mmCIF file of C-alpha atoms in Angstrom:
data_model
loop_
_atom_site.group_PDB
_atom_site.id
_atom_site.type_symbol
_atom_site.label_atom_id
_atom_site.label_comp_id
_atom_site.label_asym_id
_atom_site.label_seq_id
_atom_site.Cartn_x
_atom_site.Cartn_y
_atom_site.Cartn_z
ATOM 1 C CA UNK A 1 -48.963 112.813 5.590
ATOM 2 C CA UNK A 2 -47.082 109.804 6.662
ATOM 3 C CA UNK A 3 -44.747 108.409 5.378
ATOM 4 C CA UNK A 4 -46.189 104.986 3.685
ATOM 5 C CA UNK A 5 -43.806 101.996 4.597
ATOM 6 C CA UNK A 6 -43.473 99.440 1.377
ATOM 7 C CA UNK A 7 -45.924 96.365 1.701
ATOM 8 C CA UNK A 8 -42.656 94.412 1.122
ATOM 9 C CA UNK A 9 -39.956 94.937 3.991
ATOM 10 C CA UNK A 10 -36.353 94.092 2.719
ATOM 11 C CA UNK A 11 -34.114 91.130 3.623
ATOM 12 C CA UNK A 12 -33.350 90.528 6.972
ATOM 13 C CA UNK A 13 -29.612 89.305 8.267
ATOM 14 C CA UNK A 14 -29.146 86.103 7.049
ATOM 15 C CA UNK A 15 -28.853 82.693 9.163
ATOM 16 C CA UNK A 16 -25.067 81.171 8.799
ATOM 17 C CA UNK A 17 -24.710 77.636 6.829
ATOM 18 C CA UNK A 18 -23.923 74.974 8.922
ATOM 19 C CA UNK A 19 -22.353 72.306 6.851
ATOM 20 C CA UNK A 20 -21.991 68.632 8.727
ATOM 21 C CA UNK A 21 -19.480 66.110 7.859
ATOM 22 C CA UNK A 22 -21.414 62.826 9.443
ATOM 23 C CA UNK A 23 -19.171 59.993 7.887
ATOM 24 C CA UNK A 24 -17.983 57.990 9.934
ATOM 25 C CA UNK A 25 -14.703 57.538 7.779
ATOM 26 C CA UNK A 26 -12.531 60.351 7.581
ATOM 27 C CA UNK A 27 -12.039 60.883 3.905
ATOM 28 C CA UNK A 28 -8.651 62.066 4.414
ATOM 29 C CA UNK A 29 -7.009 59.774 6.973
ATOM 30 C CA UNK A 30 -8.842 56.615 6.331
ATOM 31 C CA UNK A 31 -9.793 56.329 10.006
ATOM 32 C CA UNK A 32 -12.732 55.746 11.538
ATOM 33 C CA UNK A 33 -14.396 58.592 13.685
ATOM 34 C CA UNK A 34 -15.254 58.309 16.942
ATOM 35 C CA UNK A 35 -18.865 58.864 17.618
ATOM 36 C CA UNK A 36 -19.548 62.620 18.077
ATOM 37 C CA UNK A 37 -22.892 64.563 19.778
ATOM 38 C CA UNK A 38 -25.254 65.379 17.659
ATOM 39 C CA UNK A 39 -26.035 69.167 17.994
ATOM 40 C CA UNK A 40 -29.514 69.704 18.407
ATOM 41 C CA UNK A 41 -31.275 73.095 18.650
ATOM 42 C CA UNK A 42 -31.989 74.230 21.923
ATOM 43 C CA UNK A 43 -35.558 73.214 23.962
ATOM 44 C CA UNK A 44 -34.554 70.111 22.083
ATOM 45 C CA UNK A 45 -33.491 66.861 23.453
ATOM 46 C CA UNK A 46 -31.005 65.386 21.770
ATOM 47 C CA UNK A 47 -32.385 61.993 20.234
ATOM 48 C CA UNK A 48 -30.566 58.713 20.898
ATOM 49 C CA UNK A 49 -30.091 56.273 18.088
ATOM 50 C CA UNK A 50 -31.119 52.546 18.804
ATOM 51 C CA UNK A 51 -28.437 49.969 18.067
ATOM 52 C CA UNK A 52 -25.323 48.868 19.304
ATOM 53 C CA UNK A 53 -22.538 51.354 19.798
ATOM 54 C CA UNK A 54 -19.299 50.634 18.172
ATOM 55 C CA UNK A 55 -17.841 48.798 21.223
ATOM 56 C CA UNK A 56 -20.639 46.335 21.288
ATOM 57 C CA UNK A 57 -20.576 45.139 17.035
ATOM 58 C CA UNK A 58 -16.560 44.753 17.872
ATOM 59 C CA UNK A 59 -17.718 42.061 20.390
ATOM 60 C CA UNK A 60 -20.312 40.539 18.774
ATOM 61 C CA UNK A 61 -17.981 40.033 15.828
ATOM 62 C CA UNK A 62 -15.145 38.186 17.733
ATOM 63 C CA UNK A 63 -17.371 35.264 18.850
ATOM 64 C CA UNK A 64 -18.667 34.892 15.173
ATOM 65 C CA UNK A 65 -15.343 34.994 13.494
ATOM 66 C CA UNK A 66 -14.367 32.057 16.252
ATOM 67 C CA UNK A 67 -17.452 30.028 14.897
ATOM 68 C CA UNK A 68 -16.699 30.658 11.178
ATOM 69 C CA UNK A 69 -12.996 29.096 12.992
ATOM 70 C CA UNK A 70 -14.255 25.781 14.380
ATOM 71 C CA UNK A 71 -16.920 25.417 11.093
ATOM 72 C CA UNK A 72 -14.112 25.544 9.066
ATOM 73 C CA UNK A 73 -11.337 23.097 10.823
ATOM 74 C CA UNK A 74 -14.558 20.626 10.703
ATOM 75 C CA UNK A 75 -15.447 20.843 6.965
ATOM 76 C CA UNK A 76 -11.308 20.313 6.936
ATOM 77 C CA UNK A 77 -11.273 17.063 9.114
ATOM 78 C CA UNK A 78 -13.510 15.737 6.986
ATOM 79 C CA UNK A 79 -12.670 16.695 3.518
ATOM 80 C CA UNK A 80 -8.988 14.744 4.911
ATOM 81 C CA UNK A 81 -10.933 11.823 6.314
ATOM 82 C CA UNK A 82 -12.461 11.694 3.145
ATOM 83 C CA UNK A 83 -10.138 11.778 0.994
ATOM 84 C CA UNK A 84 -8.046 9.156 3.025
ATOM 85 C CA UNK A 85 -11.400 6.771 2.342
ATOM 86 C CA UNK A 86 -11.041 7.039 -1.289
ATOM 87 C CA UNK A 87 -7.178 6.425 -1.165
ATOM 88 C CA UNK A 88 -8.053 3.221 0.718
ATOM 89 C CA UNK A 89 -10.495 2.041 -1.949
ATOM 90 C CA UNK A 90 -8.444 2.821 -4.988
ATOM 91 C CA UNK A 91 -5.744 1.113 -3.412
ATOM 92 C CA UNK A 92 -7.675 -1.992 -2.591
ATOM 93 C CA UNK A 93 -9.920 -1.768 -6.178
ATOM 94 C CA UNK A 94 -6.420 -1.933 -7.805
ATOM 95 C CA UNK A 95 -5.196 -4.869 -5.476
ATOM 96 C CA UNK A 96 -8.695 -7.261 -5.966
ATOM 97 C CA UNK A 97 -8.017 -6.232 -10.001
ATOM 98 C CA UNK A 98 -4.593 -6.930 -10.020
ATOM 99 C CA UNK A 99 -5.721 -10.826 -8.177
ATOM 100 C CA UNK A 100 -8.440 -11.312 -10.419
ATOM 101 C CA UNK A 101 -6.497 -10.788 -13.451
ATOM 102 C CA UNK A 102 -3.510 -13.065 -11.463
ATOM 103 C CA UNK A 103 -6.417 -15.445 -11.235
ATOM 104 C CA UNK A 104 -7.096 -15.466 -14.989
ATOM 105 C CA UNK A 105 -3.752 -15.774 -16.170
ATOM 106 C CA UNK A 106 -3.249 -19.080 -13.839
ATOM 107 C CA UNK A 107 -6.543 -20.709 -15.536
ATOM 108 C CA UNK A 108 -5.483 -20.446 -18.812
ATOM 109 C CA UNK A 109 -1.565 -21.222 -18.182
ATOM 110 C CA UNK A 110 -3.179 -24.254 -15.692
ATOM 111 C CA UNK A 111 -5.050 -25.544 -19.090
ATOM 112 C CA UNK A 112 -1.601 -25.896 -20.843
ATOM 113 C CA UNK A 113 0.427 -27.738 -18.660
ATOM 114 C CA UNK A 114 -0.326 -30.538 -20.329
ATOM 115 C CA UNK A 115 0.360 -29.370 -23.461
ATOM 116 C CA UNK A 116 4.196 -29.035 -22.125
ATOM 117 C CA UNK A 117 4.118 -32.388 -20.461
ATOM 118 C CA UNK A 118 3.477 -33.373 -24.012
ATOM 119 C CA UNK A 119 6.418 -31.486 -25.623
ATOM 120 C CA UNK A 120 8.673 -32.474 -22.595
ATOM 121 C CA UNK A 121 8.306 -36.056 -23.483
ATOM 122 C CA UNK A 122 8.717 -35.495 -27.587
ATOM 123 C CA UNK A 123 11.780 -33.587 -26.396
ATOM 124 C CA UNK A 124 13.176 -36.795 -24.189
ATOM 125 C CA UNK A 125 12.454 -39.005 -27.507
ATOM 126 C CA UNK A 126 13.945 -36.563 -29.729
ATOM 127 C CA UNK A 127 10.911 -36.046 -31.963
ATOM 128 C CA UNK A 128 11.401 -32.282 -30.931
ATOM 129 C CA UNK A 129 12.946 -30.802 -33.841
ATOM 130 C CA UNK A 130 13.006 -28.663 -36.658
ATOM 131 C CA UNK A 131 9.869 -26.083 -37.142
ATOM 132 C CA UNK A 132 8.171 -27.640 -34.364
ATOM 133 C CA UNK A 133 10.756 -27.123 -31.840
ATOM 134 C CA UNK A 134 11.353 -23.915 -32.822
ATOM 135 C CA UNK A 135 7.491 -23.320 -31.945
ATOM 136 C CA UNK A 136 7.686 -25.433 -28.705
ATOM 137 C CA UNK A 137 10.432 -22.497 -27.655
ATOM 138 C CA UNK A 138 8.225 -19.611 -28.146
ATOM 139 C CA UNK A 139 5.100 -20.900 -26.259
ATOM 140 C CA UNK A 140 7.129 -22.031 -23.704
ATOM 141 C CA UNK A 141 9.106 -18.142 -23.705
ATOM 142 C CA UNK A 142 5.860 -16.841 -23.419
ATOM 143 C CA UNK A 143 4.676 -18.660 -20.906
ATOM 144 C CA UNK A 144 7.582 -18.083 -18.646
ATOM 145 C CA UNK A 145 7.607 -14.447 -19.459
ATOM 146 C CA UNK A 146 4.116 -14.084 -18.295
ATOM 147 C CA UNK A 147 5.242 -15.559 -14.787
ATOM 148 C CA UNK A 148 5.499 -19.957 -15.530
ATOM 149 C CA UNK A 149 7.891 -21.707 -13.345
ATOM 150 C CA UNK A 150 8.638 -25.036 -12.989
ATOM 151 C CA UNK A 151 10.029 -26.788 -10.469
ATOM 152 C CA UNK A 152 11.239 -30.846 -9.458
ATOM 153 C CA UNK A 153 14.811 -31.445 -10.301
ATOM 154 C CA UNK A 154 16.770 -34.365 -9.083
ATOM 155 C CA UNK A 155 18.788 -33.645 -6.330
ATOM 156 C CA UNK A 156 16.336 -31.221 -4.718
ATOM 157 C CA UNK A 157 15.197 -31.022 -1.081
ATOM 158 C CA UNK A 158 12.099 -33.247 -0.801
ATOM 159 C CA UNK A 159 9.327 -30.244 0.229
ATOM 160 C CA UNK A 160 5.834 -31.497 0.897
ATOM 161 C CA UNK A 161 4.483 -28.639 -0.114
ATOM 162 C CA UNK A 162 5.529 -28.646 -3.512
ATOM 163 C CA UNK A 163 6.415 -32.050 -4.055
ATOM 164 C CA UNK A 164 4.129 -35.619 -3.818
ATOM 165 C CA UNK A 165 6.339 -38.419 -2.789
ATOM 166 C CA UNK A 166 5.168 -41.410 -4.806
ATOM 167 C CA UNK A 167 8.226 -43.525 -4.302
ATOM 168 C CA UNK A 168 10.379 -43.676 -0.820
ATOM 169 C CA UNK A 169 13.446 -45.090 -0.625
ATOM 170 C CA UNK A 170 16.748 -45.293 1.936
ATOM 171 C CA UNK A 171 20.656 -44.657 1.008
ATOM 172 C CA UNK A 172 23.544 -43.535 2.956
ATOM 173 C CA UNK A 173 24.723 -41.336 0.131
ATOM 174 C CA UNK A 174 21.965 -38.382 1.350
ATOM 175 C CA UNK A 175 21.900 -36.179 4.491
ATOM 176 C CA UNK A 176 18.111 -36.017 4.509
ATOM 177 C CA UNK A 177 14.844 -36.061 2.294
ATOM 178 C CA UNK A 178 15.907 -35.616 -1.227
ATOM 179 C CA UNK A 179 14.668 -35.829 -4.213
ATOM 180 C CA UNK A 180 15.938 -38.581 -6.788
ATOM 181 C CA UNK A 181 13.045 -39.533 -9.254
ATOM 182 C CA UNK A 182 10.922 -36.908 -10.747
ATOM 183 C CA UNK A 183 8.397 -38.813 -12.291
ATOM 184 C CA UNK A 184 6.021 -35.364 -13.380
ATOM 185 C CA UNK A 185 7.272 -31.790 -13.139
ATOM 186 C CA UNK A 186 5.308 -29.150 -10.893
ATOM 187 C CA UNK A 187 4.605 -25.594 -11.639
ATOM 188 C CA UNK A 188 3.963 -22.272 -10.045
ATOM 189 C CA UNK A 189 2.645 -18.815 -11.467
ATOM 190 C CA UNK A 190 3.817 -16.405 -9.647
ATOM 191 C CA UNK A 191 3.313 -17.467 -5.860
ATOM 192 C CA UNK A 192 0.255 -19.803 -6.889
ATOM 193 C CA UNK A 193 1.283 -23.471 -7.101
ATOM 194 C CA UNK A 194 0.038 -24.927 -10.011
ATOM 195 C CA UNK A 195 0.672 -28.823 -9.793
ATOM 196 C CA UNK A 196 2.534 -30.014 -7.575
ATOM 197 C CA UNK A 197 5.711 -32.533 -8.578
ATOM 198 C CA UNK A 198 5.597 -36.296 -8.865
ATOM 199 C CA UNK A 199 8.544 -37.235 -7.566
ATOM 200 C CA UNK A 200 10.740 -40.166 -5.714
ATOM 201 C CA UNK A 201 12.348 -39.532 -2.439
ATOM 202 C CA UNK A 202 15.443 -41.035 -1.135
ATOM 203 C CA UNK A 203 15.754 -40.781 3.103
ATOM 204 C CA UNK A 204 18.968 -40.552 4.606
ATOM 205 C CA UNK A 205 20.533 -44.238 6.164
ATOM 206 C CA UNK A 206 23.050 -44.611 8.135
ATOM 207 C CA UNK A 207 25.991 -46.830 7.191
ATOM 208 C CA UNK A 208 27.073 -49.886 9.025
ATOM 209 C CA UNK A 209 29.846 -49.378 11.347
ATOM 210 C CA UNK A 210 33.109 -51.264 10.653
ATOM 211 C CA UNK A 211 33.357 -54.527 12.575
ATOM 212 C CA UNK A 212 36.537 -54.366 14.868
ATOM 213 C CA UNK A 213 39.336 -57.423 14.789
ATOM 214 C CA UNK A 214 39.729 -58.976 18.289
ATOM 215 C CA UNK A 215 42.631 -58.234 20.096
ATOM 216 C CA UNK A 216 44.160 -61.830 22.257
ATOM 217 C CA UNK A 217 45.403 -60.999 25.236
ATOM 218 C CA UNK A 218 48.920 -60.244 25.439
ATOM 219 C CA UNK A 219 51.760 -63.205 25.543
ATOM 220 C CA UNK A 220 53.730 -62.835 28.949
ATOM 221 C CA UNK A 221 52.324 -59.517 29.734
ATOM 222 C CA UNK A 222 53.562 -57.729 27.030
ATOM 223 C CA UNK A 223 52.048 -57.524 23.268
ATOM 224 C CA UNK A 224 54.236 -57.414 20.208
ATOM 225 C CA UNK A 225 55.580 -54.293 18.798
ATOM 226 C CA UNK A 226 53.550 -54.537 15.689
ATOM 227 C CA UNK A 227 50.692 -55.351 17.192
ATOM 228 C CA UNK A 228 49.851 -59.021 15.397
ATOM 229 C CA UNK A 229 49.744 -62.339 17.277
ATOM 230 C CA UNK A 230 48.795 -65.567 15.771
ATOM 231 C CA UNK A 231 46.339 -68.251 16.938
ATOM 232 C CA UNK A 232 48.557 -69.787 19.097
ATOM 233 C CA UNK A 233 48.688 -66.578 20.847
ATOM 234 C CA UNK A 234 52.501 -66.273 20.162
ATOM 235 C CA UNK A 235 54.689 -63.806 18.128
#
């Protein structure tokens, strides 16, 4: 007899391991891989990935990074614009504030002026004193601290703006309008003219010249060393 070969033949040789590192980053160096072939086995074609290669995704990302550019120099052109705008309006909110509250402060000084023409006159009678005066001082501090100014003194050039001539008169003792009566005086809060001053003005006039003393004509062509003749025309 035959031998009898086992139903169950023993292992064959063994096919090698083929390990394949396919990242694209080289764990070691950090570096990107350039793209490799892709064994295949053989009768095989290889197959072709779709998608760009690396080349193409480095120019596609150039143009968007330039758009992210220009979006961004925009949004900052108007974020500035912007917030120039708002400095604008705070500014000018603070400035129409600051007049209204200007505004205020005039109306209520404006309803005590004359209150002070009142105390002005006690104090030119001399019923200003004592407890009263002392009062008269600190509402008139008060008022001046908060911006009160008056104005029309004697000997002050006439101004129409800030003076009303009631009274005109002429002197030689004056080089031009002046002011020589004040009748009322005028106040100002801050740059805001109150009342203007009642006052008198005094023009300049000139003076009549000296009259000159007739000279004769001189006695036998020649005049007198001192200069005087008498009627007869002699010495």
């Amino acid at each position: 007899m035959t031998p009898r070969h086992s139903e169950t033949e023993g292992p064959g040789p063994e096919e090698p391991v083929v390990v394949r590192d396919r990242r694209r980053v080289d764990p070691q160096t950090g570096e990107v891989r350039p793209p490799a072939a892709e064994e295949t086995p053989a009768g095989e074609e290889p197959v072709q990935h779709a998608g760009p290669s690396l080349g193409d995704s480095v120019d596609e990302a150039v143009p968007a990074a330039s758009d992210i550019e220009k979006q961004l120099s925009e949004r900052t052109a108007d974020l500035q614009r912007l917030q120039a705008e708002y400095a604008n309006y705070r500014k000018r909110v603070d400035r129409d504030r600051e007049a209204v509250a200007q505004s205020a402060k005039a109306s209520v000084v404006g309803d005590l002026l004359p209150l002070l023409d009142d105390l002005q006159r006690a104090e030119q009678h001399g019923d200003l004193t004592g407890a009263f005066k002392a009062m008269a001082d600190k509402l008139v501090s008060s008022l001046q601290r908060a911006g009160l100014e008056s104005f029309g003194a004697e000997g002050e050039e006439f101004d129409p703006s800030v003076h009303e001539a009631v009274q005109h008169s002429t002197s030689p003792d004056v080089k031009g309008p002046t002011v020589t009566l004040v009748m009322r005086r005028g106040f100002r809060f801050g740059e805001r003219v109150l009342r203007a001053a009642l006052v008198g003005v005094t023009d300049h006039e000139p003076g009549e010249a000296p009259a000159q003393q007739p000279v004769d004509p001189p006695v036998g062509g020649e005049l007198p060393l001192d200069g005087s003749v008498d009627e007869s025309g002699q010495q």
